[in-house]
mmCIF file of N, CA and C in Angstrom:
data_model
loop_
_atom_site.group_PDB
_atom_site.id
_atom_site.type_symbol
_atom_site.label_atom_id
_atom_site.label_comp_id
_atom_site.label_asym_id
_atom_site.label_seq_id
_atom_site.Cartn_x
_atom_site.Cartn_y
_atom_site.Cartn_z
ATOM 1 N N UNK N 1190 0.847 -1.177 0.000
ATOM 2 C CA UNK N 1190 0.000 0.000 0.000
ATOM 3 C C UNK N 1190 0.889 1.236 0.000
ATOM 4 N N UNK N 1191 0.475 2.412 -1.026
ATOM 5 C CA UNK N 1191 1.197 3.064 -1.015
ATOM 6 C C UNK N 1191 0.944 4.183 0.562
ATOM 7 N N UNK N 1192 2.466 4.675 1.029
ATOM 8 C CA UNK N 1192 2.232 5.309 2.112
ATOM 9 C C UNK N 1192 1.703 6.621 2.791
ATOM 10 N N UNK N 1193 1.405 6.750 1.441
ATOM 11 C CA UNK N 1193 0.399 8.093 1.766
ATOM 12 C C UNK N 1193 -0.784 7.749 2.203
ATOM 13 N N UNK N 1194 -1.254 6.372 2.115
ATOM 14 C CA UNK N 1194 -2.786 6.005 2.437
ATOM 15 C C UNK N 1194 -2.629 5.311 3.933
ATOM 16 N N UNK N 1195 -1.188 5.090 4.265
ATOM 17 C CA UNK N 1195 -1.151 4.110 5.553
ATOM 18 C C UNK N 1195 -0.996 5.154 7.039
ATOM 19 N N UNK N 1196 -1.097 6.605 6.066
ATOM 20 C CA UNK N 1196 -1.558 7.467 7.487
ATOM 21 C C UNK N 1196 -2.610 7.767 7.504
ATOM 22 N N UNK N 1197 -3.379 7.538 6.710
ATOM 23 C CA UNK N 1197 -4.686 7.473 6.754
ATOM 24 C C UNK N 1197 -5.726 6.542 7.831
ATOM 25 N N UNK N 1198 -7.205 7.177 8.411
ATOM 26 C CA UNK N 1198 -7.872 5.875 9.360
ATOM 27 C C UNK N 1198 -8.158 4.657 8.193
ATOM 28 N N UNK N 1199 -8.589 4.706 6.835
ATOM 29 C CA UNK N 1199 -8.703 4.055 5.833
ATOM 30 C C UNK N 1199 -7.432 3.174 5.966
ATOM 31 N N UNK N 1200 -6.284 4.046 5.495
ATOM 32 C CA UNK N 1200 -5.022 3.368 5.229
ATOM 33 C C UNK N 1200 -5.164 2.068 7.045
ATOM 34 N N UNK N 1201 -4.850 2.516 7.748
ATOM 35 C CA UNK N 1201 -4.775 1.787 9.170
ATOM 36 C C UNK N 1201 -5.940 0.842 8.879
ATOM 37 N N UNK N 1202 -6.856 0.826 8.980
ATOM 38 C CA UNK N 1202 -7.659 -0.050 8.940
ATOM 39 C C UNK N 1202 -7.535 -1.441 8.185
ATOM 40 N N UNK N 1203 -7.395 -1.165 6.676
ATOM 41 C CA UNK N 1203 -6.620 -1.870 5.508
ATOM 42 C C UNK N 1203 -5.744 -2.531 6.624
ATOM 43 N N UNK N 1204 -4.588 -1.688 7.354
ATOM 44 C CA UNK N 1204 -3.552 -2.655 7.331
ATOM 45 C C UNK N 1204 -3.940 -3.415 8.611
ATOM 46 N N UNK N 1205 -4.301 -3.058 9.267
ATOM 47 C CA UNK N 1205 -4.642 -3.844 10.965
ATOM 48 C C UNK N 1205 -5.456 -4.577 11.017
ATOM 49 N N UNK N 1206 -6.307 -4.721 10.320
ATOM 50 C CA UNK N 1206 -7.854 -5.409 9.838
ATOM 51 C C UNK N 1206 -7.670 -6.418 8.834
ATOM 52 N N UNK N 1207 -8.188 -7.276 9.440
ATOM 53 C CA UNK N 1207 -9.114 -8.490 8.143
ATOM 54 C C UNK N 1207 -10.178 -7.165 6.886
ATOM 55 N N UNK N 1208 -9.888 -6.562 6.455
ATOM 56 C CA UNK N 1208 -10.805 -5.789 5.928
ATOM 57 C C UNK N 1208 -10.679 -5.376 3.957
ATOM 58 N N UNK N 1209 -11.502 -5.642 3.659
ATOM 59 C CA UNK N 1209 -11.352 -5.746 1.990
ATOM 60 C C UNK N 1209 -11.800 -4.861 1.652
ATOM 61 N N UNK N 1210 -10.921 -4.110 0.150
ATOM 62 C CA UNK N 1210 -11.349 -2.603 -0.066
ATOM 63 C C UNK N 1210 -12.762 -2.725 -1.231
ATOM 64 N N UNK N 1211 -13.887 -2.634 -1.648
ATOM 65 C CA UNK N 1211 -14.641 -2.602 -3.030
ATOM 66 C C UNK N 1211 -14.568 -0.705 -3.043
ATOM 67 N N UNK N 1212 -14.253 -0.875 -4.920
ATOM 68 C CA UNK N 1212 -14.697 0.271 -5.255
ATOM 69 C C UNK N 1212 -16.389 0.236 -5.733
ATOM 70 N N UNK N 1213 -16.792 1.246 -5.160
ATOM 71 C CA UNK N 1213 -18.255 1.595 -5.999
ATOM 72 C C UNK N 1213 -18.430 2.213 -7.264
ATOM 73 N N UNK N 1214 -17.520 1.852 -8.134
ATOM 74 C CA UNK N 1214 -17.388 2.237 -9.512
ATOM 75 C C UNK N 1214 -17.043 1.400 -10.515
ATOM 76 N N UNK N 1215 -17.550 1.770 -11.956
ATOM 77 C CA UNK N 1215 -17.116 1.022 -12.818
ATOM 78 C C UNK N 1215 -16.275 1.696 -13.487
ATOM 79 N N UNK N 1216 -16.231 2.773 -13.445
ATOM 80 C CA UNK N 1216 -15.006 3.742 -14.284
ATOM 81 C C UNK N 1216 -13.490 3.445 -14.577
ATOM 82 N N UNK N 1217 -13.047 3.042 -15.417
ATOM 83 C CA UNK N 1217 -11.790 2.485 -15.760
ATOM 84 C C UNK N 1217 -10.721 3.520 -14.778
ATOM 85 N N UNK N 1218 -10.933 4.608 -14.807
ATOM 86 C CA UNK N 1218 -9.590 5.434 -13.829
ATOM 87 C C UNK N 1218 -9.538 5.073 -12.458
ATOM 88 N N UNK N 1219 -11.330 5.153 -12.214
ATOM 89 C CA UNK N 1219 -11.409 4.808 -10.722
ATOM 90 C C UNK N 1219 -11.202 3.433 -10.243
ATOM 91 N N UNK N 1220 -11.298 2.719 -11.116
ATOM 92 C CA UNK N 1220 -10.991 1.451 -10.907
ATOM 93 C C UNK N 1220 -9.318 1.016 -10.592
ATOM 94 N N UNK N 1221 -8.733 1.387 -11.539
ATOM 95 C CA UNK N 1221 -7.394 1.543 -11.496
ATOM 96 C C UNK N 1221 -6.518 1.987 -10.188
ATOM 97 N N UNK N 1222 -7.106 2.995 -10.047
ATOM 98 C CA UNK N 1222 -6.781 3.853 -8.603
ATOM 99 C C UNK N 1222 -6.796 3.161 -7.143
ATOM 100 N N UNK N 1223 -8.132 2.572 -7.417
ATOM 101 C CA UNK N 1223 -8.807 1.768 -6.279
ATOM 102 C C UNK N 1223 -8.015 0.720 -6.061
ATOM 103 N N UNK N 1224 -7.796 -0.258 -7.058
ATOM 104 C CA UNK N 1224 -6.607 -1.264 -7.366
ATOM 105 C C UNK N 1224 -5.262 -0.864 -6.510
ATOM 106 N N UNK N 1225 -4.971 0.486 -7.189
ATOM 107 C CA UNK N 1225 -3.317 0.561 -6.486
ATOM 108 C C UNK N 1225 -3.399 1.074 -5.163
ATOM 109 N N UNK N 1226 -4.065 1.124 -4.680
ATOM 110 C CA UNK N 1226 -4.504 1.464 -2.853
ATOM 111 C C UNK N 1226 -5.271 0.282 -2.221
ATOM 112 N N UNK N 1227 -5.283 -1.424 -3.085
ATOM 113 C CA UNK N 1227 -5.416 -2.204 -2.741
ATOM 114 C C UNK N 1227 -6.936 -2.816 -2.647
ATOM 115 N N UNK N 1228 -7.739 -2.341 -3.612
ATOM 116 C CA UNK N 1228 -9.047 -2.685 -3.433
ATOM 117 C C UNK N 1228 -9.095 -3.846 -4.094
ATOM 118 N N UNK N 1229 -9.930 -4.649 -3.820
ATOM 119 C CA UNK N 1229 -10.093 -6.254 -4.063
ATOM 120 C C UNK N 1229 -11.428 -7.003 -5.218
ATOM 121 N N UNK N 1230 -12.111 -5.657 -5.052
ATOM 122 C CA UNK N 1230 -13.007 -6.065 -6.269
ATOM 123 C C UNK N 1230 -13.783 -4.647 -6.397
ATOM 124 N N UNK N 1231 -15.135 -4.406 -6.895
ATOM 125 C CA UNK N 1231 -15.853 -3.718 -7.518
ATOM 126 C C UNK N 1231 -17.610 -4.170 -7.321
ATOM 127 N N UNK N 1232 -18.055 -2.517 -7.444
ATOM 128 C CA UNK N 1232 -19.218 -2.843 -7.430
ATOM 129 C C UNK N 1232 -20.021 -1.955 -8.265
ATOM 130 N N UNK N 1233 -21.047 -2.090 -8.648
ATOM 131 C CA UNK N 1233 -21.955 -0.722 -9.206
ATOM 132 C C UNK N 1233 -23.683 -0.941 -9.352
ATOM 133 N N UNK N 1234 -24.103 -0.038 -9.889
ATOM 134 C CA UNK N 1234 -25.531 0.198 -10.089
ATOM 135 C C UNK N 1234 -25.926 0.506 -11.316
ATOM 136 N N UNK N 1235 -27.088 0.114 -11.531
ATOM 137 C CA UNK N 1235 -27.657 0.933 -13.270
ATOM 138 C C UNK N 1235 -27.227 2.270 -13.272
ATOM 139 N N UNK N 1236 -27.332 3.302 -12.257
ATOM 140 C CA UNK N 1236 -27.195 4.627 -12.597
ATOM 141 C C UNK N 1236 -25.728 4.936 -12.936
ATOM 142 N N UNK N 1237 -24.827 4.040 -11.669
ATOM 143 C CA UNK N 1237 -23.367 4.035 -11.755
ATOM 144 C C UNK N 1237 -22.770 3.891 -13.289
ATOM 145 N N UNK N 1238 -23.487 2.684 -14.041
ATOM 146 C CA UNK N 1238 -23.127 2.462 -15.469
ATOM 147 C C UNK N 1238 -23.683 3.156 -16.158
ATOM 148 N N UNK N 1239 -24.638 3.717 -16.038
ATOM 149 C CA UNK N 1239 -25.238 4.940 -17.065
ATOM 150 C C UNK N 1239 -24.131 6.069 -16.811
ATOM 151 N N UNK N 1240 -23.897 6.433 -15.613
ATOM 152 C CA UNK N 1240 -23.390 7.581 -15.882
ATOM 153 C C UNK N 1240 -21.920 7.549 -16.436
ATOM 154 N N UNK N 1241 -21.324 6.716 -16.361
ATOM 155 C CA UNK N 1241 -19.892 6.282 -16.644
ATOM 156 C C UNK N 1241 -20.280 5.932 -18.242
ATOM 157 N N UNK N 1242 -21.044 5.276 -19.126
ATOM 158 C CA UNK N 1242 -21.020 5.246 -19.899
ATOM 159 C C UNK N 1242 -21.072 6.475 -20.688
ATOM 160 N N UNK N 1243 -22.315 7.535 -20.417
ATOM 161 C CA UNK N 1243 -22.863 8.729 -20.891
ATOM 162 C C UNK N 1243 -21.105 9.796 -20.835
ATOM 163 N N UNK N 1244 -20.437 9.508 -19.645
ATOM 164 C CA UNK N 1244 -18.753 10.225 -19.663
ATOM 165 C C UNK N 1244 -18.304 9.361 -20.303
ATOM 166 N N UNK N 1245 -18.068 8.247 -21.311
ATOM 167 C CA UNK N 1245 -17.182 7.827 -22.052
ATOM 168 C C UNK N 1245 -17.935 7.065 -22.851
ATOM 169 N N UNK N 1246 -18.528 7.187 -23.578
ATOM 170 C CA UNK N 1246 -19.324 6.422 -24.710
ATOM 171 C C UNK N 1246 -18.491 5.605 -25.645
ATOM 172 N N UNK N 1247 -17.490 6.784 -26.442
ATOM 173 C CA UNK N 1247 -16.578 5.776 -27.067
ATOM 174 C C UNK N 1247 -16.117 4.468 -26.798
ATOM 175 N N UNK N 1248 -15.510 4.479 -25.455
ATOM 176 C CA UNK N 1248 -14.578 3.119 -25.007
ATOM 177 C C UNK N 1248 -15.939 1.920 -24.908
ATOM 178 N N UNK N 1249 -16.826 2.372 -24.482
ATOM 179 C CA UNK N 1249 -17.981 1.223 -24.401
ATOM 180 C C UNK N 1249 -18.552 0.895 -25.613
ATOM 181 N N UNK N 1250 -18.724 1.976 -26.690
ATOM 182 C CA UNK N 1250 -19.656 1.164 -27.567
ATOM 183 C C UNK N 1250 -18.516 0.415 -28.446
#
């Protein structure tokens, strides 16, 4: 984990804890991001994918 997040209560938690990160996004950046601060999977909603699609149409259709 990078150490800017391990002074964080987030960051601490992650590390002291049985505790798994989900992002609530499907957005390829946010996803990415979420990943390198150790998140473990993903989640979303119809609106979540509407709106991520409607900001990047290209890459989806």
């Amino acid at each position: 984990m990078p150490a800017s997040l391990t002074d964080t209560p987030l960051g601490r938690t992650i590390a002291d804890t049985a505790t798994d990160i989900w992002n609530d996004s499907c957005a390829l950046d946010e996803l990415e991001y979420a990943v390198a601060f150790g998140a473990v999977g993903a989640t979303a909603n119809p609106t979540i994918v509407v709106d991520n699609w409607k900001k990047e149409p290209a890459r989806w259709i």
